[in-house]
XYZ file of C-alpha atoms in Angstrom:
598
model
C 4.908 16.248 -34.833
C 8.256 15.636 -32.770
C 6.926 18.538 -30.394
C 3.492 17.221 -30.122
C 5.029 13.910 -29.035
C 6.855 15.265 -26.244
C 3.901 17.286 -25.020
C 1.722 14.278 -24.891
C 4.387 11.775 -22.985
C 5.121 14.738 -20.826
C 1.449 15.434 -20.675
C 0.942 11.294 -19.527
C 3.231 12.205 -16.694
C 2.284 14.980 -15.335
C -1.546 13.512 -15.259
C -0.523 9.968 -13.908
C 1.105 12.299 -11.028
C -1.958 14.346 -10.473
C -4.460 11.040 -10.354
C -1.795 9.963 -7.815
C -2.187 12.835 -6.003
C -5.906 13.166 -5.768
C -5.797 9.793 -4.861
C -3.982 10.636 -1.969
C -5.910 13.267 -0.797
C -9.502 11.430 -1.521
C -8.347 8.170 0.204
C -9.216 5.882 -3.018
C -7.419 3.674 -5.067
C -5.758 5.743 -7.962
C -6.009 3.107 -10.584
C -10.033 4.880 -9.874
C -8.651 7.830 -11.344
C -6.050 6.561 -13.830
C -8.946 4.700 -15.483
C -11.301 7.460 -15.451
C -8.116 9.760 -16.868
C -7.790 7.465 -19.627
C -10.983 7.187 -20.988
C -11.704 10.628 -20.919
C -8.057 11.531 -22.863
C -9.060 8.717 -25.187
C -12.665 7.389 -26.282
C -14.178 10.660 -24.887
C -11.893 13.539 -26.051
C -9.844 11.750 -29.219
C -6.649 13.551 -27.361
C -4.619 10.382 -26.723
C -4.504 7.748 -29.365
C -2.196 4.863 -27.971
C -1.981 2.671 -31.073
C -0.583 5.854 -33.405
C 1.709 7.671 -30.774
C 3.831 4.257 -30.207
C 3.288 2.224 -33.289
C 4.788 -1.095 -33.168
C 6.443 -0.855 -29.710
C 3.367 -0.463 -28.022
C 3.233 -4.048 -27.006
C 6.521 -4.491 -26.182
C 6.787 -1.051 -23.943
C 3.222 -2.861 -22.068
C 5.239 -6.397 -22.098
C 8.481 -4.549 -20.530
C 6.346 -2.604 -18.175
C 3.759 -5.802 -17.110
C 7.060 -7.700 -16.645
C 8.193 -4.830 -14.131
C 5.177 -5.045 -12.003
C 4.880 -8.652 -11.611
C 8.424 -8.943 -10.528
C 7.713 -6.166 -7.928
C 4.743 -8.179 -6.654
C 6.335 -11.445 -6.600
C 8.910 -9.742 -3.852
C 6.558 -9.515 -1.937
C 5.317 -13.268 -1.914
C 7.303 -14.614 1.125
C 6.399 -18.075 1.762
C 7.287 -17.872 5.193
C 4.526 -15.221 5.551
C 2.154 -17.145 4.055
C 2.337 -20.030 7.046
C 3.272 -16.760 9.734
C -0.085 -15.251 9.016
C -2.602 -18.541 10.151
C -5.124 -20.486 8.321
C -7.574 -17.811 7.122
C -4.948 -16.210 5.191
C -3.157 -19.415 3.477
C -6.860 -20.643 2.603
C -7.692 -16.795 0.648
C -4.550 -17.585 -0.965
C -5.521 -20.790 -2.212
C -8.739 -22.113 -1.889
C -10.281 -18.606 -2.054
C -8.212 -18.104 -5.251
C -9.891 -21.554 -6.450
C -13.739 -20.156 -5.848
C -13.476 -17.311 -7.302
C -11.550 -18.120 -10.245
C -14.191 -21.186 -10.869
C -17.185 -18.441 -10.178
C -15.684 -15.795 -13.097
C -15.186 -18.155 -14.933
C -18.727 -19.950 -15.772
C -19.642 -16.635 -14.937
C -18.602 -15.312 -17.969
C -19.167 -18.034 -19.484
C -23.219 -18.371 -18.993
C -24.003 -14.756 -19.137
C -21.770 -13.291 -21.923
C -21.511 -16.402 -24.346
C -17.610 -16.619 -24.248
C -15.793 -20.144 -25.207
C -14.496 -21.741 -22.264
C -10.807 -20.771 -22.934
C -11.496 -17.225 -22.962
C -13.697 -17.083 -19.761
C -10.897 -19.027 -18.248
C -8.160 -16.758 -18.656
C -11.019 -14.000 -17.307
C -11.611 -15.588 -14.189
C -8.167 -16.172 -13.542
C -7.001 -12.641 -13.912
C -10.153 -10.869 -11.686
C -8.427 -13.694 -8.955
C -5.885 -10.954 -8.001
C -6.215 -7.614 -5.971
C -3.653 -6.158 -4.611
C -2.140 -3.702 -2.491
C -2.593 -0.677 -4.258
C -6.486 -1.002 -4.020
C -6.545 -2.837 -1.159
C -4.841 -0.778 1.521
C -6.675 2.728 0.510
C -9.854 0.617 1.166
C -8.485 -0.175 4.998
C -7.311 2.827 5.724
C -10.566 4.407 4.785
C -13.013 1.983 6.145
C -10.942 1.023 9.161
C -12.178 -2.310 9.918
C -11.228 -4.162 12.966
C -7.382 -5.237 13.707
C -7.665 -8.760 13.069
C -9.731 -8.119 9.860
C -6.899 -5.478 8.483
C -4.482 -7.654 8.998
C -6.475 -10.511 6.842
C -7.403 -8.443 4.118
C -4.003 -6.528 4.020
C -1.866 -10.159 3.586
C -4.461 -11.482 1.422
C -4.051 -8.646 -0.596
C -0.331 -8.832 -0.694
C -0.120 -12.229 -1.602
C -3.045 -13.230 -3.831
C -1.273 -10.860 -6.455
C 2.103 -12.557 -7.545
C -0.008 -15.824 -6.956
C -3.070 -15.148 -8.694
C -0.919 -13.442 -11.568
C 1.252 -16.876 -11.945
C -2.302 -18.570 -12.580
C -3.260 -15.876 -15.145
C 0.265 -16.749 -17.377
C -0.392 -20.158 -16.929
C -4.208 -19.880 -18.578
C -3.185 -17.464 -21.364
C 0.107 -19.723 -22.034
C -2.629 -23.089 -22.041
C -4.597 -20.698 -24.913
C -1.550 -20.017 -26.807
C 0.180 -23.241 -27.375
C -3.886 -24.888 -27.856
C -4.097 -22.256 -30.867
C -0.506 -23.306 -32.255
C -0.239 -26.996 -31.472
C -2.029 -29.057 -34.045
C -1.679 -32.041 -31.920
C -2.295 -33.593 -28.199
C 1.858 -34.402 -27.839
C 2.548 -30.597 -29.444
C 0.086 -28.949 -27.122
C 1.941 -30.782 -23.778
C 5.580 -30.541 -25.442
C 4.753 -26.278 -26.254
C 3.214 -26.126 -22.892
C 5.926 -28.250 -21.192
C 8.766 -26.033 -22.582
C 7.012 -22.456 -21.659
C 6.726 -23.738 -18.159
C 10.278 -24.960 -17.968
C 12.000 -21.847 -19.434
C 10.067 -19.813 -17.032
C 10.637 -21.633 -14.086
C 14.289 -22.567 -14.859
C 15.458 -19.275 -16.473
C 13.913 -17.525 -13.762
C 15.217 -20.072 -10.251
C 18.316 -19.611 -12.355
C 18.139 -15.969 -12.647
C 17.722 -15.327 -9.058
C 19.820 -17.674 -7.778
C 22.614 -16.321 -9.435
C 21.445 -12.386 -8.745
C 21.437 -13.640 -5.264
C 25.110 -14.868 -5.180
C 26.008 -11.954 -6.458
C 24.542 -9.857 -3.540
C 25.849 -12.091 -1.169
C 29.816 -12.110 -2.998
C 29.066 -8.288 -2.271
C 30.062 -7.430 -6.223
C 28.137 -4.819 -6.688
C 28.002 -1.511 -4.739
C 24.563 -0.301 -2.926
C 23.565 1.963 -5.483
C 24.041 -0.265 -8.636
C 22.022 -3.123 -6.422
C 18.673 -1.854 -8.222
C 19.853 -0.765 -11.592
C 21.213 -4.299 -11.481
C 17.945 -5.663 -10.723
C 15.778 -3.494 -13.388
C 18.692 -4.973 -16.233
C 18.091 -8.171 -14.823
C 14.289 -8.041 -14.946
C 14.034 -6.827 -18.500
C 17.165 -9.141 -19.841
C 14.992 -12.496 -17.957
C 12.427 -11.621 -19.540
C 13.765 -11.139 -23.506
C 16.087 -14.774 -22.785
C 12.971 -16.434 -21.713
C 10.475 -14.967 -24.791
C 13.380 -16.069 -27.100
C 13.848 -19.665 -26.048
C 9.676 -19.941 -25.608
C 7.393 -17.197 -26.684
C 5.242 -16.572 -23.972
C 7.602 -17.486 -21.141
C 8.704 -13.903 -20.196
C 6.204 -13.190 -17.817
C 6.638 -16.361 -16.039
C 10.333 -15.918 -15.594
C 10.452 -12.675 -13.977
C 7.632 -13.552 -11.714
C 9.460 -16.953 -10.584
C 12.433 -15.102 -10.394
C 10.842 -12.840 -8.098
C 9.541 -15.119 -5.629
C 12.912 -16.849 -6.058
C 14.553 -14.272 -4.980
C 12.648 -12.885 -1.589
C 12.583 -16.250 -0.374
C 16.625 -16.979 -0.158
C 17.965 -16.794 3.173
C 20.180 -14.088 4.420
C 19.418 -11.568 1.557
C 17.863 -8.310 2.184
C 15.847 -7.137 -0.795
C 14.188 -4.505 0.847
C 16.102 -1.555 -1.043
C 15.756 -3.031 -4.324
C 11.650 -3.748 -3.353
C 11.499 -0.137 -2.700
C 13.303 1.451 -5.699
C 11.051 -1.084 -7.940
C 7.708 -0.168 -5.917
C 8.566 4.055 -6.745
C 9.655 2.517 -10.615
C 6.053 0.482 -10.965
C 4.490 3.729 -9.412
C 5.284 5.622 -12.519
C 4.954 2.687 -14.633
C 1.232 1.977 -13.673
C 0.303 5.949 -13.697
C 1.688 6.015 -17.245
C 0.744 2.677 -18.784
C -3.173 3.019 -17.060
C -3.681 5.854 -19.084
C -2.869 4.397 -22.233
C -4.616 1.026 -21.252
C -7.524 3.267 -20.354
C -7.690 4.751 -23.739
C -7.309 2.285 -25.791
C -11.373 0.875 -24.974
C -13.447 0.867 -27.458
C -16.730 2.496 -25.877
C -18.676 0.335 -28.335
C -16.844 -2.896 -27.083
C -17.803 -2.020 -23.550
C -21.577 -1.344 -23.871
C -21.806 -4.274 -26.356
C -21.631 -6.192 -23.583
C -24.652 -5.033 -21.893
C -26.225 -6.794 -18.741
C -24.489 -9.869 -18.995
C -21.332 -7.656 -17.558
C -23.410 -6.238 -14.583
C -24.742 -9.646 -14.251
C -20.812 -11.139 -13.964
C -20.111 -8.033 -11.674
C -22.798 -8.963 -9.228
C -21.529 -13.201 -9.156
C -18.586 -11.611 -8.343
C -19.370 -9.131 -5.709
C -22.755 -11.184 -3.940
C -21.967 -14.524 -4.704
C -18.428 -15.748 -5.197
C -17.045 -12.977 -2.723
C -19.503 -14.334 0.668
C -18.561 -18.383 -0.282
C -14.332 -17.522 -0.923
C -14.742 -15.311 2.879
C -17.114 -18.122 4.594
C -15.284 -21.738 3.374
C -11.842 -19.904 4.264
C -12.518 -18.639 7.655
C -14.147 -21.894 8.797
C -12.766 -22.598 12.185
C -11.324 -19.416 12.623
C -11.500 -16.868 15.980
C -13.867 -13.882 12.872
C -16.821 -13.201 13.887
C -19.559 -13.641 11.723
C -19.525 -9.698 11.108
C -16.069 -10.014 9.957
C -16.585 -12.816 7.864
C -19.516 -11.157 6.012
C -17.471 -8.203 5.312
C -14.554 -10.086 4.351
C -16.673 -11.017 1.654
C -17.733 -8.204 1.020
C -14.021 -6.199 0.081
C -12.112 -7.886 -2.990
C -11.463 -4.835 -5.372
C -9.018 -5.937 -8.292
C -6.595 -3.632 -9.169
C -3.683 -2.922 -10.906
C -2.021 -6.728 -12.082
C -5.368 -7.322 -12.998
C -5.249 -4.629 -15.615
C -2.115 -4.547 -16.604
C -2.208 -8.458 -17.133
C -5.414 -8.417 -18.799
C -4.606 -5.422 -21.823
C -0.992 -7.500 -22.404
C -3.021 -10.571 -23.004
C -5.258 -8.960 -24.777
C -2.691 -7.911 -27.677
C -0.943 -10.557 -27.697
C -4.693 -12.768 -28.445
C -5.773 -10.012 -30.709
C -2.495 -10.598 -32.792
C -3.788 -13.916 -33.251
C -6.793 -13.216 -34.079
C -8.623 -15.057 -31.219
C -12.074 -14.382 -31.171
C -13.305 -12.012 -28.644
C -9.911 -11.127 -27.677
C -11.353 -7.250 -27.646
C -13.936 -7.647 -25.068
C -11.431 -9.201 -22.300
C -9.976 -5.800 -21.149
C -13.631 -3.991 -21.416
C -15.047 -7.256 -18.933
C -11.817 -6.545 -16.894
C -12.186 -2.958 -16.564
C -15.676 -2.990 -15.507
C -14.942 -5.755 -12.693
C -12.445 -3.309 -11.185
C -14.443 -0.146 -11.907
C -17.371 -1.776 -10.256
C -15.289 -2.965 -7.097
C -13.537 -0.148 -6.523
C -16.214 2.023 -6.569
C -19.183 -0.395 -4.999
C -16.697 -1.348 -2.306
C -14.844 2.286 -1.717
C -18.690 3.874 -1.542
C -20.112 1.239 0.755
C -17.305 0.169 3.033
C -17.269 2.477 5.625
C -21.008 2.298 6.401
C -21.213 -1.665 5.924
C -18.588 -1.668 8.665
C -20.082 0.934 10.893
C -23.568 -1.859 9.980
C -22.101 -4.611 10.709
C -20.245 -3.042 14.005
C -16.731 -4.091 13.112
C -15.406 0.216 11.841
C -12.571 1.671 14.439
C -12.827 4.906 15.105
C -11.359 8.193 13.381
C -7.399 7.482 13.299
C -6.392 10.624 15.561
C -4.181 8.775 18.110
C -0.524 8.852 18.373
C 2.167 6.385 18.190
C 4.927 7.389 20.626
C 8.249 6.407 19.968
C 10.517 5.916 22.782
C 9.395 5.113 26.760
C 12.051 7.661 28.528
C 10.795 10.008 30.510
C 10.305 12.775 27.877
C 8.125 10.071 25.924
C 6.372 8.665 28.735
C 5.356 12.381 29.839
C 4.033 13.145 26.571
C 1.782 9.738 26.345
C 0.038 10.078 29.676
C -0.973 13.849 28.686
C -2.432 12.622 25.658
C -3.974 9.694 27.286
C -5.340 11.873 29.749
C -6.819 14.169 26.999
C -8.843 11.226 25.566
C -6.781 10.087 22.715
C -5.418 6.887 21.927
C -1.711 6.232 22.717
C 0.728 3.273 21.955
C 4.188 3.628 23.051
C 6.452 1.268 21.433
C 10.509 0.645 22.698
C 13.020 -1.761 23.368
C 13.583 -0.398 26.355
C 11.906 -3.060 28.860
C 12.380 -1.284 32.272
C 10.558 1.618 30.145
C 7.998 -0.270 28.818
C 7.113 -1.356 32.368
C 7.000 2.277 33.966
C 4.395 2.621 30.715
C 2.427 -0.249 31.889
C 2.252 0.690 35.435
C 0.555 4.071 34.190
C -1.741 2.283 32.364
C -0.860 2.991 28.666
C -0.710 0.212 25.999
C 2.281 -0.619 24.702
C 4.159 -2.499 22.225
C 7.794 -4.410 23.127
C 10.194 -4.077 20.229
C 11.183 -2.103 17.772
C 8.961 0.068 15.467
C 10.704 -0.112 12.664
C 11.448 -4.098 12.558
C 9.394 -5.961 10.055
C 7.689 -8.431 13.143
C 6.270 -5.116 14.121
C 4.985 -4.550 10.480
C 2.786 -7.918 10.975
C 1.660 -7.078 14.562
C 1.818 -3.902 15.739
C -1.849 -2.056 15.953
C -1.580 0.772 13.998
C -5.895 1.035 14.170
C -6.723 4.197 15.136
C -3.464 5.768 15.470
C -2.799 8.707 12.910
C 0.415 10.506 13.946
C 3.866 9.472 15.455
C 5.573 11.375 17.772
C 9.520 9.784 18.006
C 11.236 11.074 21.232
C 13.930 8.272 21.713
C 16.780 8.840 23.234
C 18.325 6.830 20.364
C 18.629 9.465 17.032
C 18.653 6.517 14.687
C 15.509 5.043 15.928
C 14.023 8.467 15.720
C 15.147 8.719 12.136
C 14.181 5.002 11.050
C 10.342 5.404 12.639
C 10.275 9.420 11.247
C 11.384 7.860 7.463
C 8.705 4.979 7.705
C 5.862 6.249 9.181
C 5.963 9.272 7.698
C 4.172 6.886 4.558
C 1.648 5.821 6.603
C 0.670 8.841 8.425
C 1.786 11.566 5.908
C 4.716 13.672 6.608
C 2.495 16.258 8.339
C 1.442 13.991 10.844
C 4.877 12.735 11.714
C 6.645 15.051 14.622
C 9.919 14.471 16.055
C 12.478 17.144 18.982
C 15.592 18.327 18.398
C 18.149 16.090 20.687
C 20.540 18.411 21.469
C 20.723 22.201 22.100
C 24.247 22.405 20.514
C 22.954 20.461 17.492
C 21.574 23.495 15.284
C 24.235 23.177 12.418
C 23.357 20.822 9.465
C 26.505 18.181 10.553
C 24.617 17.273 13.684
C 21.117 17.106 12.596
C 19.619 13.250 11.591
C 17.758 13.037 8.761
C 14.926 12.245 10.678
C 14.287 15.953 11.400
C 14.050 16.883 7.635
C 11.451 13.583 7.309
C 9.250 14.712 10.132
C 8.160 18.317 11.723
C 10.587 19.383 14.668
C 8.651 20.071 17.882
C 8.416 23.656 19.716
C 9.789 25.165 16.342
C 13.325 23.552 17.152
C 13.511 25.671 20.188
C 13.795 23.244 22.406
C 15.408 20.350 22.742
C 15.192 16.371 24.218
C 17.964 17.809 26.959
C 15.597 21.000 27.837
C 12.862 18.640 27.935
C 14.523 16.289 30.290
C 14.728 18.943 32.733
C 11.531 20.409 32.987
C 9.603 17.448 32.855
C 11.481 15.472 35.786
C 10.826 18.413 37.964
C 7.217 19.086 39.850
C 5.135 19.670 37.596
C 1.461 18.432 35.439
C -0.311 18.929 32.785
C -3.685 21.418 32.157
C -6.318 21.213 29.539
C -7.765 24.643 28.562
C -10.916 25.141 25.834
C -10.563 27.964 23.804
C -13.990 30.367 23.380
C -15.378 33.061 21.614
C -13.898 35.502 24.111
C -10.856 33.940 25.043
C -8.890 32.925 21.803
C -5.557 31.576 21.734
C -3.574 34.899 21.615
C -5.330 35.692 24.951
C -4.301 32.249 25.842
C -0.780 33.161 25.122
C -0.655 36.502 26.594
C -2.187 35.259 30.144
C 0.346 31.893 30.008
C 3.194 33.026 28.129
C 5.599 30.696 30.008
C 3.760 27.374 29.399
C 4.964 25.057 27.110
C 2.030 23.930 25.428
C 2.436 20.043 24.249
C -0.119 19.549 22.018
C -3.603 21.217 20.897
C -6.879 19.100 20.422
C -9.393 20.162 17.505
C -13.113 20.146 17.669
C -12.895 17.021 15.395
C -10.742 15.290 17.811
C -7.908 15.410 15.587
C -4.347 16.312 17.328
C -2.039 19.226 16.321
C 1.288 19.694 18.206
C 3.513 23.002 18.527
C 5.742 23.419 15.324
C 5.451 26.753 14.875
C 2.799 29.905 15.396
C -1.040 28.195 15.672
C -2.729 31.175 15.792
C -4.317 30.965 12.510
C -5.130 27.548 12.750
C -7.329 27.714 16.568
C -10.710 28.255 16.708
C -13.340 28.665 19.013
C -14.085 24.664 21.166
C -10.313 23.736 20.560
C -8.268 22.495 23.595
C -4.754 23.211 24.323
C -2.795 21.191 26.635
C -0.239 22.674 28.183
C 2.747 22.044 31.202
C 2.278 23.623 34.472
C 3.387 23.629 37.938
C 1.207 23.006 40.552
C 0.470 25.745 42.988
C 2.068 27.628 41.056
C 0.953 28.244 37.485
C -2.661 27.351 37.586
């Protein structure tokens, strides 16, 4: 039995990796596949029985883990970004939060029959979204800039918010179940709330004075914060039951709000920890529905799905943008993308043990409701988004441009070839005399620095799909190769070799392991330097059926080539031997020398 244990929780892993993956690769939310993994591992196949592999410390494992994931959301919840990202935002996060929370909730409680309580607690955890679901969503559908940048904060910060309502309902239900009077029901309630918020402004005010005393070294900064986390939240459910939650989440937004602290290291370790933790606890929460729970609740589901999705979705997106600069395009299809997602889940199946413990009446059907409101989201709104955009005239085109790092000359070479070829181009530097040359050539640019977190809330990353960093500067090279390299993939991210001399591993940045090295490595920013200032241009040359890129090579064997343009319009640049990977109709761009080499 031992050896069947391990080969199911290795088993758990290895599939919460692979949903991850294909998630990944199809451009869809993986809690999509994590759900789907689940139930097919569980109700379907029998394979995975949650309740008999972990016994009794199944809910604390999903109390430890829920406690996790809320804390990594609540970094996130900046307040200062909240009032730094105008009106439209700051009313989704509040009012919007209101409407749809009243909508699920008489929702549910009309068309399945559930007490008011219950349906409460329902409508406030389908509140939340979240980035996980959210951002595949944008990156596949592509809306407009201003639109993106709506939905992405909204989806950021309606999740440690909406979450914080959520503990607050269930905590309301528990102390109503256990207080036999009015004064018990406000003293239980008063206490949870206080032990939460206390424990947890005390919690990470002291964490922070510890980061700022500099008492800990870098690398125990996170384990720190995990012990911290998981200690909170046993303190707070010993002084109050049902106070955990609520103290790690405070803590949390405690925490990423104090001034001078950088928590972006321990954000980062705790978003690859919850990464794991949601592949691996979506399973299990997966398979634990009963089938018969979920169908029992018939139409009156679809019918709370479609309140949801055609009703509460277009009010929250029109009262919230009122006397905003959306268009009524946007607006509609801001109401039209809300998927819930992970919190909403994970919130919903810890509630759901702890109210089945109590034996609260139609404590089984919340996570089945749950489930299907994020099923039905994720998959109405992944199917339809692109084309409602493309409808609606408000989808950017296929993200094939380039974001060029650096305005030197080497840089500022490479943009105006590829803005001659058609494609999009942003070049982004601190350099303002080069960021002037750039405008006087007529390419768009951004001022600052690509890897600074203003340029997270405002630079236009629409359309762009690979990063080319050729600053002068190694570290900035490194910084943008490291960061984009998540939001373009690492095959998409290209950077040069600075020096000719630097070839041994002591003089190489770690930016050219995170990104693919131009020209093979065979030539450097130096070599570049040099051809590029002298007279010379830039020639475009289609590829046919009788004159294939070998041909190509053998007629030109002295031009650099810079960068190769596919059929599709997508860009590949020189890293090694293309043969393979040319076909008839693609373009190769290449340096020449007028007169000369033509």
């Amino acid at each position: 039995m031992h050896g069947n244990e391990l080969i199911i929780l290795s088993g758990l892993l290895c599939a919460g990796f692979t949903c991850q993956w294909l998630a990944w690769r199809a451009k869809l939310p993986s809690i999509l596949f994590l759900l789907v993994t689940g139930i097919a591992l569980g109700p379907w196949l029998g394979w995975l029985k949650p309740d008999e592999l972990f016994g009794d410390l199944l809910t604390p494992m999903v109390s430890l883990a829920v406690a996790v994931i809320l804390y990594e959301g609540s970094l996130t919840l900046k307040l200062s970004e909240i009032r730094g990202h105008g009106k439209v935002v700051r009313k989704l996060v509040t009012i919007g939060v209101v409407i749809t929370w009243v909508a699920a909730t008489f929702s549910a409680r009309y068309f399945l029959g559930w007490d008011l309580l219950l349906a409460a607690l329902f409508g406030a955890v389908v509140t939340v979204s979240g980035p996980t679901v959210i951002l595949p969503l944008i990156r596949t559908v592509r809306p407009t800039a201003a639109l993106s940048n709506v939905l992405r904060w909204e989806g950021i910060l309606v999740d440690p918010l909406g979450a914080i309502l959520a503990v607050l309902v269930f905590n309301f239900i528990v102390v109503t179940l256990t207080a036999a009077t009015g004064d018990q029901l406000f003293l239980t309630l008063s206490l949870i709330i206080a032990v939460g918020v206390g424990l947890g402004i005390a919690a990470g005010q002291a964490f922070g004075f510890v980061l700022r005393k500099h008492w800990l070294p870098d690398y125990l900064r996170d384990y720190a914060a995990l012990a911290l986390v998981i200690l909170v939240f046993a303190l707070a459910e010993s002084v109050a039951s049902e106070s955990g939650l609520l103290a790690v989440t405070i803590m949390g937004v405690w925490q990423t709000n104090m001034k001078d602290l950088d928590f972006d290291d321990i954000l980062d370790f705790k978003e690859s920890l919850t990464l794991v933790l949601v592949a691996v606890l979506f399973i299990v929460l997966a398979a634990r529905i009963d089938l018969a729970a979920l169908v029992s609740l018939g139409g009156g589901a679809i019918a709370v799905l479609l309140v949801l999705q055609f009703v509460a979705g277009p009010i929250r997106a029109l009262v919230c943008s009122i006397g905003s600069e959306l268009g009524w395009q946007e607006r509609l299809f801001l109401g039209w993308i809300f998927p819930r997602g992970i919190v909403a889940a994970a919130v919903s199946a810890l509630f759901a043990l702890r109210l089945a413990e109590m034996s609260y009446p139609g404590a089984d059907k919340l996570v089945p409701m749950v489930f299907t409101i994020i099923i039905g989201t994720v998959v109405l709104q992944s199917l339809s988004g692109r084309a409602v955009a493309r409808w609606l005239g408000i989808a950017n085109p296929e993200a094939t441009g380039v974001l060029v790092v650096g305005a030197n000359p080497v840089a500022l070479f490479f943009a105006r070839a590829l803005n001659e070829a058609g494609h999009r181009v942003l070049v982004t530097s601190m350099s303002w005399d080069g960021i002037s040359k750039a405008r006087m050539a007529g390419l768009p640019v951004f001022y600052g620095s690509a890897v600074s977190s203003y340029a997270e809330r405002h630079m236009d990353l629409i359309g762009l799909g690979n990063l080319l960093a050729l600053s002068h500067r190694p570290g900035v090279n490194e910084l943008a190769c490291v960061k984009m390299r998540y939001e373009f993939g690492r095959s998409s991210v290209y950077t040069v070799k600075q020096h000719r001399e630097s070839t041994h591993e002591k003089h190489q940045i770690s930016g050219e392991t995170a990104a693919r090295v131009l020209f093979g490595g065979e030539k450097s920013m130096d070599d570049l330097h040099k051809i590029f200032s002298g007279d010379v241009d830039t020639k475009t040359t289609e590829l046919t059926a009788n004159f294939s890129y070998t041909d190509y090579r053998e007629k030109h064997p002295s031009r650099i080539v810079l960068f190769f343009t596919k059929q599709d319009g997508r860009i590949r640049f020189p890293v090694g031997d293309m043969t393979d990977t040319l076909s008839k109709g693609d373009r190769v761009t290449a340096v020449v020398s007028p007169g000369v080499d033509q």
